[in-house]
Tab-separated table of C-alpha atoms in Angstrom:
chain	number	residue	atom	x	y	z
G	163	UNK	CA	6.636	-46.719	49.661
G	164	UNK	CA	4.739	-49.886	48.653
G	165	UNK	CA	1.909	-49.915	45.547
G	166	UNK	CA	-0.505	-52.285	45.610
G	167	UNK	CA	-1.343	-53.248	41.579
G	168	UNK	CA	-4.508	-54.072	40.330
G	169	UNK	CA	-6.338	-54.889	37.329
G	170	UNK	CA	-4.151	-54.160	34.003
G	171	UNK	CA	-1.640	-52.200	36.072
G	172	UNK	CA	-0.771	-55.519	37.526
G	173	UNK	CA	0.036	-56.728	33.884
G	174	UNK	CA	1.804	-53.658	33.074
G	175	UNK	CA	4.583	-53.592	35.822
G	176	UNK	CA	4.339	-57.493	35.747
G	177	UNK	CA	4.573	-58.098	39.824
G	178	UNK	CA	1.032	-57.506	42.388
G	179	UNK	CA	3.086	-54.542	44.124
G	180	UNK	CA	6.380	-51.903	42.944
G	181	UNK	CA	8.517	-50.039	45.621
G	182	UNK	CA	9.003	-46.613	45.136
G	183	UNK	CA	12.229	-45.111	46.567
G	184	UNK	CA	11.325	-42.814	49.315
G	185	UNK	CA	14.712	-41.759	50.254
G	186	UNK	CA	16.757	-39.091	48.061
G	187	UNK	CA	19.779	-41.393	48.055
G	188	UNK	CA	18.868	-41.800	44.866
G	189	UNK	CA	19.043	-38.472	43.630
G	190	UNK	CA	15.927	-38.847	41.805
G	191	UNK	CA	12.699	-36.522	42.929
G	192	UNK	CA	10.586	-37.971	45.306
G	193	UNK	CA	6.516	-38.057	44.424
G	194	UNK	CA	5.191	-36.028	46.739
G	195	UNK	CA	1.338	-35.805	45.405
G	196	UNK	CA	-1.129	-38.315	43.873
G	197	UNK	CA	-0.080	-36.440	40.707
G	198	UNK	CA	3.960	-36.621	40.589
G	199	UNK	CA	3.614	-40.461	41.442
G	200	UNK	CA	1.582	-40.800	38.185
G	201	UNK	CA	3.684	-38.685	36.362
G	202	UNK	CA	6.576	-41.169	38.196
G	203	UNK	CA	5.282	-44.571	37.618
G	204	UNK	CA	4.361	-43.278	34.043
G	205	UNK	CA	8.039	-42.237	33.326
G	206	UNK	CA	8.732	-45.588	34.103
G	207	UNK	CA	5.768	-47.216	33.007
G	208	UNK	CA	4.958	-45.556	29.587
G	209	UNK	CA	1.876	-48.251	29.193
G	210	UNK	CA	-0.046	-46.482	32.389
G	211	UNK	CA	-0.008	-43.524	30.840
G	212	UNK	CA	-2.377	-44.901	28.238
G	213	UNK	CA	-4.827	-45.264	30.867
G	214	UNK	CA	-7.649	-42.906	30.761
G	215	UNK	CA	-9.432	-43.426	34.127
G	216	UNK	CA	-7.287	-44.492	36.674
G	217	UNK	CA	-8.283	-44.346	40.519
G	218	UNK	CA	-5.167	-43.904	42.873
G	219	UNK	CA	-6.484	-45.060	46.534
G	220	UNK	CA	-4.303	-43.678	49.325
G	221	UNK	CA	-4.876	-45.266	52.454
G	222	UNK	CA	-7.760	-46.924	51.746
G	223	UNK	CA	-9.460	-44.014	50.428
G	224	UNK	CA	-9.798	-42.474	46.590
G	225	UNK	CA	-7.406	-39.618	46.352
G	226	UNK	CA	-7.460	-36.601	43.731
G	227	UNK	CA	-4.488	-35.382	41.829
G	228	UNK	CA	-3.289	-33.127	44.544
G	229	UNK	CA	-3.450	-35.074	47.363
G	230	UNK	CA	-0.545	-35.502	49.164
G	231	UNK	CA	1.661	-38.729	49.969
G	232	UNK	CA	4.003	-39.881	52.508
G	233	UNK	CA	6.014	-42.788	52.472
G	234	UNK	CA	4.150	-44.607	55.299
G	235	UNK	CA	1.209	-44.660	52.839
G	236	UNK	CA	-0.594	-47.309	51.829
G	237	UNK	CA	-1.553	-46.910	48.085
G	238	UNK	CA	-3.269	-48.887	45.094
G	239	UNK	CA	-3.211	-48.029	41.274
G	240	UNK	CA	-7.267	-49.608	40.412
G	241	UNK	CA	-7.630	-49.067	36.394
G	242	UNK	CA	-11.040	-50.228	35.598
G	243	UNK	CA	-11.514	-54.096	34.653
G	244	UNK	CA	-14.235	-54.937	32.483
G	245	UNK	CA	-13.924	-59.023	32.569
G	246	UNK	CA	-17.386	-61.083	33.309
M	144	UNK	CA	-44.662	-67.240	55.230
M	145	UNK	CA	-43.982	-71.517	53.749
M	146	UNK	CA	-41.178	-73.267	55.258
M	147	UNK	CA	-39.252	-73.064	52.185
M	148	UNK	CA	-37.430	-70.270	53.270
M	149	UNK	CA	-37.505	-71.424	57.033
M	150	UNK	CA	-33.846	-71.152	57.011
M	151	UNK	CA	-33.340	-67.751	56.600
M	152	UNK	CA	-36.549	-66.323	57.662
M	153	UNK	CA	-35.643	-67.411	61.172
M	154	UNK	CA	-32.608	-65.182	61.241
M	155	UNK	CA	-33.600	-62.461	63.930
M	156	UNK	CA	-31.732	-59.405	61.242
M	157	UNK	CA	-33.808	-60.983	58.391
M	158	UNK	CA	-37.327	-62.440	58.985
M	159	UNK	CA	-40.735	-62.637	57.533
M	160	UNK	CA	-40.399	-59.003	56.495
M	161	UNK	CA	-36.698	-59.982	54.822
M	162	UNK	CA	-38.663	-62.986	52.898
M	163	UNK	CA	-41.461	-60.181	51.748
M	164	UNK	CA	-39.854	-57.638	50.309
M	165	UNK	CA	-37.384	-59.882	48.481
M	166	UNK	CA	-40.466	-61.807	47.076
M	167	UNK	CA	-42.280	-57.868	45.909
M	168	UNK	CA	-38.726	-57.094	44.218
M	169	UNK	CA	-38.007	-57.114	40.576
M	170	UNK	CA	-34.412	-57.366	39.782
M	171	UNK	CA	-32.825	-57.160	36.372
M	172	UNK	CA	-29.497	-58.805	35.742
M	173	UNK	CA	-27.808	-57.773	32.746
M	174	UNK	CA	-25.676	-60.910	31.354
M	175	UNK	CA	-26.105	-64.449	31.646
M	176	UNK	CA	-22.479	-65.104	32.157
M	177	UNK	CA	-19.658	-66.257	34.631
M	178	UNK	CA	-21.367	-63.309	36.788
M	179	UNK	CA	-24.848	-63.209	35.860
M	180	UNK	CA	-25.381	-66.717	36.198
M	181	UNK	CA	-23.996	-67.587	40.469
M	182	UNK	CA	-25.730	-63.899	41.396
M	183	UNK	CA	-29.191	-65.295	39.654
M	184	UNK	CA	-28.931	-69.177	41.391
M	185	UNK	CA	-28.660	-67.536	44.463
M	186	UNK	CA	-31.524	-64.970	44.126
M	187	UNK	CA	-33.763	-67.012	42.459
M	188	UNK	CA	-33.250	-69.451	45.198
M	189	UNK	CA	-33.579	-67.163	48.161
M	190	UNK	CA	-36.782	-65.617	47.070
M	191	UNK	CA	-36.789	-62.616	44.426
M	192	UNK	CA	-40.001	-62.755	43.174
M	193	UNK	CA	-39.155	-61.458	39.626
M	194	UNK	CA	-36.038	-61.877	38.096
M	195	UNK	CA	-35.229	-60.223	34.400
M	196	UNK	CA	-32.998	-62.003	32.195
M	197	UNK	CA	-30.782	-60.516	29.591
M	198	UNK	CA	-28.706	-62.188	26.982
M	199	UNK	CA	-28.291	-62.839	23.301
M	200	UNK	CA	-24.988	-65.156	23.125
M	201	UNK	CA	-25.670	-69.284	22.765
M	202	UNK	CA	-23.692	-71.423	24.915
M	203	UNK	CA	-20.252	-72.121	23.965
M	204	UNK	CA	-17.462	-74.545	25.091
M	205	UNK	CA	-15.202	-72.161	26.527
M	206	UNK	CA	-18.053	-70.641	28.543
M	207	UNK	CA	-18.120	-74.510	30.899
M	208	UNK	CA	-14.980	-73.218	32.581
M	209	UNK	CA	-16.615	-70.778	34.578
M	210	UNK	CA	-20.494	-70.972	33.921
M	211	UNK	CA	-21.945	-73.379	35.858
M	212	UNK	CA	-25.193	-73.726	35.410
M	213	UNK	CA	-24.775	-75.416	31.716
M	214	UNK	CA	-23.824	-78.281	30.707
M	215	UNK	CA	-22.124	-79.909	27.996
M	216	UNK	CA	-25.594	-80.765	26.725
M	217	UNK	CA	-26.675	-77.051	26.787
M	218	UNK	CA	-24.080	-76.296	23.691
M	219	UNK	CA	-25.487	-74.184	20.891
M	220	UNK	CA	-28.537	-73.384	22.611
M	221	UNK	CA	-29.643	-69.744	23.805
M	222	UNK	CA	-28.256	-68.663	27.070
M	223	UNK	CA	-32.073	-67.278	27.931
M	224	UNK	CA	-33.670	-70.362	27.130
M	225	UNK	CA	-30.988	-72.645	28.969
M	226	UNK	CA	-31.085	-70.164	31.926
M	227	UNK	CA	-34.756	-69.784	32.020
M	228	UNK	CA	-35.879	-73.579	31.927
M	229	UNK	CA	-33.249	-74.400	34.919
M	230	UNK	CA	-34.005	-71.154	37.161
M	231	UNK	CA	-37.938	-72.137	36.987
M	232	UNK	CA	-37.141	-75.982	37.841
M	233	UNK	CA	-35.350	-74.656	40.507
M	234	UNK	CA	-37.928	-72.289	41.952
M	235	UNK	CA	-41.392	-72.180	40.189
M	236	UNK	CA	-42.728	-69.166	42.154
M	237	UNK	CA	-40.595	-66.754	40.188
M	238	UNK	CA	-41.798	-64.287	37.395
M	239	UNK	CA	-39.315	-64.611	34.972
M	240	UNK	CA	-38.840	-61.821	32.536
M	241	UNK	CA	-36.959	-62.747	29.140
M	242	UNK	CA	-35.543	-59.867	27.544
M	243	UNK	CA	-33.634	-61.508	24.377
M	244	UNK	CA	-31.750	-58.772	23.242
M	245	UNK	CA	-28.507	-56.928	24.481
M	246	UNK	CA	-28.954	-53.468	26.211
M	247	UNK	CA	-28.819	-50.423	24.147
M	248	UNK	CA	-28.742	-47.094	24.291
M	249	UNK	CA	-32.005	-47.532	22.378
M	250	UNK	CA	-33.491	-49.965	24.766
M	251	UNK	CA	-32.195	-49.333	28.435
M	252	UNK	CA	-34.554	-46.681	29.839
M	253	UNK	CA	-37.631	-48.666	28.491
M	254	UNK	CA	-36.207	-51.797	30.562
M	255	UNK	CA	-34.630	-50.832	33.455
M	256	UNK	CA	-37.452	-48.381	34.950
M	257	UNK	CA	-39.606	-51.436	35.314
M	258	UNK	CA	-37.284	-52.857	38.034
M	259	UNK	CA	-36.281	-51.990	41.013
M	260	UNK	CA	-32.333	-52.717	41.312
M	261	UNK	CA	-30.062	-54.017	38.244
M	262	UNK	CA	-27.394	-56.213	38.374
M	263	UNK	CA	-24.237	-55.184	36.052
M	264	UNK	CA	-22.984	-58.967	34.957
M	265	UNK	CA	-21.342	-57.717	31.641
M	266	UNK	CA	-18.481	-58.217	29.991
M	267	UNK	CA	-17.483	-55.184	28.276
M	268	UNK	CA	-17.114	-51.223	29.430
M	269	UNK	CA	-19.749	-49.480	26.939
M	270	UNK	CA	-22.794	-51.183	28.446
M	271	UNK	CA	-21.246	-51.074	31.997
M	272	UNK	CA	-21.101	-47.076	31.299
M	273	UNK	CA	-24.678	-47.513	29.792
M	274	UNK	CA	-26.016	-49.087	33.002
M	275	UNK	CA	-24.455	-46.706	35.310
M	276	UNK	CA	-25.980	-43.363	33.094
M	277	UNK	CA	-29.118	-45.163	32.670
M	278	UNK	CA	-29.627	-46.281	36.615
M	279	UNK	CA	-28.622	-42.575	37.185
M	280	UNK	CA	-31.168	-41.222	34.838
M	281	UNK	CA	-34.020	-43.585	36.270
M	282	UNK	CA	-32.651	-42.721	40.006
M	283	UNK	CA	-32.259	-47.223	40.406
M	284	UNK	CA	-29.580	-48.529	42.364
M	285	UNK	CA	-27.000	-51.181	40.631
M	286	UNK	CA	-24.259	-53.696	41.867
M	287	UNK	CA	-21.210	-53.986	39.910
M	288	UNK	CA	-18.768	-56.662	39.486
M	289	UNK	CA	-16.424	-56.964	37.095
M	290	UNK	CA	-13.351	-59.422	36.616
M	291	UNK	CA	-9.717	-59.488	35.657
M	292	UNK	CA	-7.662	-62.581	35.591
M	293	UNK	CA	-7.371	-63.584	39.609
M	294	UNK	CA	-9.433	-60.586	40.839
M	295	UNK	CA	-12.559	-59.497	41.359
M	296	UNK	CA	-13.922	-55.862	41.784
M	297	UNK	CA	-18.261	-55.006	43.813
M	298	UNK	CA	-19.701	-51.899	44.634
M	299	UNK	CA	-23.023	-51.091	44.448
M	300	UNK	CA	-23.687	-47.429	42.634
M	301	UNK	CA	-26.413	-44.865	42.914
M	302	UNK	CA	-27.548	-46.072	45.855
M	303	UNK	CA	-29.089	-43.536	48.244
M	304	UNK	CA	-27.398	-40.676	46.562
M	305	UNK	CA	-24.218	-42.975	46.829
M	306	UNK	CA	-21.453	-42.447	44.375
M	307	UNK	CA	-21.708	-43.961	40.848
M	308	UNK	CA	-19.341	-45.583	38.802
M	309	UNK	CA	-18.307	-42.532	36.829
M	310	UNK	CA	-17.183	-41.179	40.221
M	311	UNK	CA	-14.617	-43.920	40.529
M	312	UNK	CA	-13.996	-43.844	36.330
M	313	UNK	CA	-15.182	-40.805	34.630
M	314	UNK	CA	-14.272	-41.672	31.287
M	315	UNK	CA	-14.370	-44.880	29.574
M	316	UNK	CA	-11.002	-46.742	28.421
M	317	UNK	CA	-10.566	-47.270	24.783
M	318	UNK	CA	-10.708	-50.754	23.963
M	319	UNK	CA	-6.798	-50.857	23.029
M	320	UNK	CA	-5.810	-49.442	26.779
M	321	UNK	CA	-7.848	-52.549	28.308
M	322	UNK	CA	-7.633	-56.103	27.236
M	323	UNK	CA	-10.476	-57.358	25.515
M	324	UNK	CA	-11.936	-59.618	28.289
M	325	UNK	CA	-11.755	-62.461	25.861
M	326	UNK	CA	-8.399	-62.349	25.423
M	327	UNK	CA	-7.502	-61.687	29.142
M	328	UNK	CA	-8.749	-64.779	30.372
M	329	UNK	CA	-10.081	-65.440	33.793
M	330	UNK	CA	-9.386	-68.404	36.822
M	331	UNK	CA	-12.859	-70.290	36.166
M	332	UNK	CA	-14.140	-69.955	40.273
M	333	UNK	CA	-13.018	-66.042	40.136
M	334	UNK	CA	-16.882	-64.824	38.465
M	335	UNK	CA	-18.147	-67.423	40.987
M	336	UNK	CA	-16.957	-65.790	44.141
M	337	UNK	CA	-17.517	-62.072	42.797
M	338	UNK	CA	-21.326	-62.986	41.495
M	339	UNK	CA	-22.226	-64.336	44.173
M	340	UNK	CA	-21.451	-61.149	45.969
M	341	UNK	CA	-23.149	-59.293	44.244
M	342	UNK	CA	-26.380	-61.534	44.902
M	343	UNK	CA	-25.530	-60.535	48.354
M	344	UNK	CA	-25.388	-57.292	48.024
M	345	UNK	CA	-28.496	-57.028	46.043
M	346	UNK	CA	-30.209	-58.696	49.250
M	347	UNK	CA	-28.786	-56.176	51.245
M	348	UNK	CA	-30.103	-53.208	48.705
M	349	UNK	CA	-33.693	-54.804	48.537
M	350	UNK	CA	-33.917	-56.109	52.398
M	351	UNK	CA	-31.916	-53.487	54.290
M	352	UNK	CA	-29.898	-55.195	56.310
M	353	UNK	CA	-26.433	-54.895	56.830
M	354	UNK	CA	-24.340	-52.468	55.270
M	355	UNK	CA	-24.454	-52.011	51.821
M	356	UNK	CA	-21.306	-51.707	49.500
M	357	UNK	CA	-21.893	-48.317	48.733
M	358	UNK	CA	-19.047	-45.562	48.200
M	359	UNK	CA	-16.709	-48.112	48.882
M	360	UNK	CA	-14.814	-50.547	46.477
M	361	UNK	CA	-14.213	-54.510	47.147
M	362	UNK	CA	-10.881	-56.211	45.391
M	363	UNK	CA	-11.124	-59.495	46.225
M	364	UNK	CA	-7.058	-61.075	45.144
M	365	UNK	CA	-7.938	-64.423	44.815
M	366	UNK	CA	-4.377	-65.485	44.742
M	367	UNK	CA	-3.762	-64.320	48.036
M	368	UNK	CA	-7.553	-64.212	49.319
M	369	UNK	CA	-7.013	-60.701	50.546
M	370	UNK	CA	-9.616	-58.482	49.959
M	371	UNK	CA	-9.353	-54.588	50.413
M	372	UNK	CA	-12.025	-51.967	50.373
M	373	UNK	CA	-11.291	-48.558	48.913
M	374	UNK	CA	-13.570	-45.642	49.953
M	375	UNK	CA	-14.954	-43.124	47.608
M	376	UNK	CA	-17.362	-40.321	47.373
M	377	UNK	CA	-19.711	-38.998	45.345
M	378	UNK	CA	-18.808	-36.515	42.635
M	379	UNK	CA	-22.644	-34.520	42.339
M	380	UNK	CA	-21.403	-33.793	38.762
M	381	UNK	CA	-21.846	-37.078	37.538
M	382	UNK	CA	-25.533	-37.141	39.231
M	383	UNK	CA	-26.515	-34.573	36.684
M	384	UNK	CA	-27.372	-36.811	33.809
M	385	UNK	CA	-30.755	-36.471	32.094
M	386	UNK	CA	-29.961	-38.380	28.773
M	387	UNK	CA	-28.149	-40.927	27.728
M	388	UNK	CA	-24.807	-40.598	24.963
M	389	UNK	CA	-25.688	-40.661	21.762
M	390	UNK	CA	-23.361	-43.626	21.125
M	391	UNK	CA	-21.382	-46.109	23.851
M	392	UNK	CA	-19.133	-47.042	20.658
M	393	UNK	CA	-16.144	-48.334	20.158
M	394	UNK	CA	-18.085	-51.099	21.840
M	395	UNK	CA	-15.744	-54.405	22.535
M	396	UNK	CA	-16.433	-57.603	23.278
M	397	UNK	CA	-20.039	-59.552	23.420
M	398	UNK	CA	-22.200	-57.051	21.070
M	399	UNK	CA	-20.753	-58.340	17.727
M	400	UNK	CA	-21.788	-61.811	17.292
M	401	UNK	CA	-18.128	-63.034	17.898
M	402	UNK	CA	-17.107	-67.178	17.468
M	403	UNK	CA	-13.668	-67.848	19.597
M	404	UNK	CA	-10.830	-68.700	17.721
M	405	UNK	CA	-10.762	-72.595	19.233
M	406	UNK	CA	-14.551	-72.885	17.539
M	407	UNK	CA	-13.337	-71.634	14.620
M	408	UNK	CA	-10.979	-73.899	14.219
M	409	UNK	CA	-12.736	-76.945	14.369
M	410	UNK	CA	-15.321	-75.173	11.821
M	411	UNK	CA	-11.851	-74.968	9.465
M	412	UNK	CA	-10.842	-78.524	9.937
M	413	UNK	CA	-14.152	-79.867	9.568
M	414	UNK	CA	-15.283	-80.283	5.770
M	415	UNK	CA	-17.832	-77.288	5.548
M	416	UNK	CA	-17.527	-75.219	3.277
M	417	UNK	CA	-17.385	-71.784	5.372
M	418	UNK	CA	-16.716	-67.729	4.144
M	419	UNK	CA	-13.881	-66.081	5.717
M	420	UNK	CA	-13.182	-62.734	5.119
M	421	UNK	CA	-9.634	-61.499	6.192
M	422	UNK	CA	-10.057	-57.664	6.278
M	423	UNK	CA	-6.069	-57.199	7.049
M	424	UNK	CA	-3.992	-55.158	4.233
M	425	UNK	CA	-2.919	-57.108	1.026
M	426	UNK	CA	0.696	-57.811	2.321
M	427	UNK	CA	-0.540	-58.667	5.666
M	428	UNK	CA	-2.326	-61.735	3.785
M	429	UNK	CA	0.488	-62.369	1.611
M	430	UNK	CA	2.567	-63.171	4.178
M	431	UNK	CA	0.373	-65.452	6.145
M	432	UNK	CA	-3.778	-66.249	5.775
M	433	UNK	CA	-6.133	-68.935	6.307
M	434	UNK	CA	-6.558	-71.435	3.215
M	435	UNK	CA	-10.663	-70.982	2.997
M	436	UNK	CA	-10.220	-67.045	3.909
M	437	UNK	CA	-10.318	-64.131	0.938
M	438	UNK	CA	-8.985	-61.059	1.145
M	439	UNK	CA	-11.165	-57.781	1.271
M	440	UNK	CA	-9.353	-54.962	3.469
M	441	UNK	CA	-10.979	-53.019	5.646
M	442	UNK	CA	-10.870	-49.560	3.632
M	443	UNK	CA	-11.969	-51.562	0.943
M	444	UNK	CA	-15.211	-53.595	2.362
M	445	UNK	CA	-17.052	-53.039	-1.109
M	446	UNK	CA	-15.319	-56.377	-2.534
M	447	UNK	CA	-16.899	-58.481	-0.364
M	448	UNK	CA	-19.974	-58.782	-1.749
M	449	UNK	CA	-19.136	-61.339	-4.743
M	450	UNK	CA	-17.950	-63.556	-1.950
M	451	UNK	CA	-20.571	-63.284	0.435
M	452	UNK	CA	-23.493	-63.385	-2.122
M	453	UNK	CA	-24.711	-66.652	-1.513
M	454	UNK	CA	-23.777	-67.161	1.982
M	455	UNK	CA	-25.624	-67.242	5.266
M	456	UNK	CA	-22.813	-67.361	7.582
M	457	UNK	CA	-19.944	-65.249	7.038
M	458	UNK	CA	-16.808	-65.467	9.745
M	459	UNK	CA	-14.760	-62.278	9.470
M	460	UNK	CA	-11.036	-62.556	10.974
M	461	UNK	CA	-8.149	-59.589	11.158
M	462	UNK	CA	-5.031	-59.912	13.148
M	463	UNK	CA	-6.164	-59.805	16.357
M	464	UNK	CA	-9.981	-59.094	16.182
M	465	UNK	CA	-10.071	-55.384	16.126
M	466	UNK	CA	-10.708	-54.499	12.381
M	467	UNK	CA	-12.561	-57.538	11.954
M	468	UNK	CA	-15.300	-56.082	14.672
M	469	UNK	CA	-15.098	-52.679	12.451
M	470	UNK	CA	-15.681	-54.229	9.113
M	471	UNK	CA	-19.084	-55.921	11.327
M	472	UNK	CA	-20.232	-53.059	12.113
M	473	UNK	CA	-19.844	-51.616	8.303
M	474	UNK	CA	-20.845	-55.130	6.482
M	475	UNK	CA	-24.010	-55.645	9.140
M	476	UNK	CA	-26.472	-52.709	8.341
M	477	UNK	CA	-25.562	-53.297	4.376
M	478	UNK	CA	-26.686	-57.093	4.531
M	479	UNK	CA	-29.521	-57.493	7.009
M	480	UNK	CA	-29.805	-60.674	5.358
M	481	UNK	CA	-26.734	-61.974	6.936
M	482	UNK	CA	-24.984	-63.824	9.936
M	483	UNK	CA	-21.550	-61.587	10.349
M	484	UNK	CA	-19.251	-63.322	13.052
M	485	UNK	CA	-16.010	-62.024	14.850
M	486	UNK	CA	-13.155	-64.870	15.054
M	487	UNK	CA	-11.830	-63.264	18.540
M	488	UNK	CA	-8.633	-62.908	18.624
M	489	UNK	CA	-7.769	-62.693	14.965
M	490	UNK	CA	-4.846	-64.612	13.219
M	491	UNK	CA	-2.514	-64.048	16.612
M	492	UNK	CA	-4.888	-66.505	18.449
M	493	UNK	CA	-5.275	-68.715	15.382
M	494	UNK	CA	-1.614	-68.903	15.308
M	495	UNK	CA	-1.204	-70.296	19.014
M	496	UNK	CA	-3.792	-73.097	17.608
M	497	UNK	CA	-2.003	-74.587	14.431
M	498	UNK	CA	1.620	-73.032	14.583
């Protein structure tokens, strides 16, 4: 699963998109929901958890918490920016 | 309708009635910056018939990089008065509105309701989220663009009954979770490109054509010129507002009169004698200050005032700008009498100038 980065969160993981293992190979839980691939890229991350308002686009489309995720999804972490 | 705006009144989607209602429309565009600046040429130029200006900041150097429409010769001066005298050369119908202040919580309402559409060209996330709860309040329509480094976010909000910005953001990010947009830095053409869409889309708001930017979000990447639109809807929660917050605080960058650190510097090597305060702890100063600065920490402010008594001018510098904004904000209301500047940045900036 690929993440498109913008804003701050591009800063943070220092590269424009991150892959997120999809396959269990790994051993490590897969984020199913909006939610567990915060609380995933967070665990990783620790800086994005500081963010306070952070939309998650799935597909093109602003996604809640609980919305679900599939690795054929196209996502994008958009923090606010603030520059002018 | 004159041949001055032949060129676009013969498009079949635009018109005489395009060329009208642009020149009945009052917009207000809030910063005379790298966005503020392309999304007024353009509007101005196609035909707005009044145009607000907002803005309290002078011309600086480091503003030439991406703000076009001064010039080297426009240094020092007001931003308003620069802007005003080259937007009327370039079209003299326009009513120009000068509104030389910054937007407040105390001042919004009583501006904005006079116009009909508002143009977000800040810098900073408290008077963004004042925009967007003020438009709400008045029931106005605004287009947003903001900036970060190579990218470059529109949307127009409240339109229609359109989502606002709190739908995308409820809550505003502390100034430590975001970069001060000083310090972040931005390609020069980026505010260009994303103003100038947003002069577009204010067309499209006041004329109807097209399709507005509304519920969805442009990121323009201008590294790779891709840009991507993210859908969003409205959340009728954040339609509810009837008042504005009592405070917008911790404002950041732009509403404390701020000088950046590469001004600063040439104050400090030129022979003027200048008052610094550095509001860092005691050991912080030990172990590293400015030769003209004295030390009065923040917690306690209440030693400044033997070294500010005569002063007009008083440049206040921390480590990297923070405190130094804080101690403003305390030092301001006490002395009326006086000129309180940030040194953006603080000593971490000064540092990457003389090392």
């Amino acid at each position: 699963m690929t993440i498109l980065l913008f804003g701050i969160t591009k800063d943070i993981v220092g590269s424009p998109t991150l892959s997120v293992p999809t396959s269990s190979v790994t051993g490590k839980q897969i984020p199913k929901t909006v939610r567990e691939l915060k609380q995933f890229l967070g665990n990783n991350y620790p800086e994005l958890n500081k963010l306070s308002s952070l939309a998650v686009a799935v597909n093109h489309n602003y996604a809640d918490d609980d919305d679900a995720i599939n690795s054929y999804d196209e996502i994008a972490l958009i923090p606010p920016v603030s520059g002018g | 309708m004159e041949s001055r705006y032949i060129r676009q009144t013969q498009l079949k989607d635009f018109g005489p009635e395009g060329q009208q209602k642009l020149a009945g429309s009052k917009v207000l565009v809030v910063g005379l910056g790298g966005l503020g600046l392309p999304a007024l040429q353009y509007l101005n130029a196609m035909g707005v018939g009044t145009l607000g200006l907002m803005d309290q900041d002078t011309v600086e150097l480091h503003n030439l990089q991406r703000q076009t429409l001064y010039t080297e010769n426009d240094l020092g001066r007001s931003k308003l008065e620069v802007t005003h005298e080259k937007l009327s050369a370039q079209n003299s119908d326009t009513q120009f509105i000068l509104h030389d202040t910054f937007l407040t919580k105390d001042n919004a309402l009583e501006i904005i309701k006079t116009y009909d559409l508002v143009v977000d060209a800040t810098d900073n996330f408290p008077t963004r989220y004042l925009i967007n709860d003020a438009c709400v309040i008045l029931e106005k329509p605004f287009v947003y663009g903001a900036l970060h480094s190579f990218e470059g976010h529109v949307s127009v909000f409240n339109y229609n009954n359109g989502p606002t910005y709190r739908c995308l953001y409820p809550n505003m990010p502390s100034p430590e979770e975001v970069p001060n947009c000083n310090e972040n830095g931005v390609l020069g053409v980026i505010p260009g490109i994303i103003g100038t869409l947003q002069a577009l889309e204010a067309v499209k708001v006041l004329t109807g054509i097209g399709e507005v930017l509304s519920g969805k979000l442009l990121l323009f990447d201008g590294l790779t010129q891709q840009s991507i639109k993210i859908g969003f809807k409205a959340n009728p929660e954040n339609k509810k507002i009837k008042k504005l917050q009592e405070q917008y605080e911790p404002l950041d960058c732009g509403l404390v009169p701020s000088i950046a650190a590469e001004d600063f510097q040439i104050l400090l090597d030129s022979q003027q004698s200048i008052i610094v305060l550095d509001v860092r702890t005691p050991e912080e100063f030990s172990d590293q200050h400015l030769n003209k600065s004295v030390n009065t920490p923040l917690d306690h402010l209440e030693s400044a005032s033997e070294h500010i008594v005569g002063a007009e001018e008083v440049y206040v510098i921390c480590q990297s700008g923070k405190r130094s904004e804080q101690a403003i904000r305390q030092l301001d209301p006490i002395y009326p009498n006086k000129r309180f500047y940030n040194v953006l940045g603080g000593m971490n900036k000064m540092k990457t100038l003389c090392p």
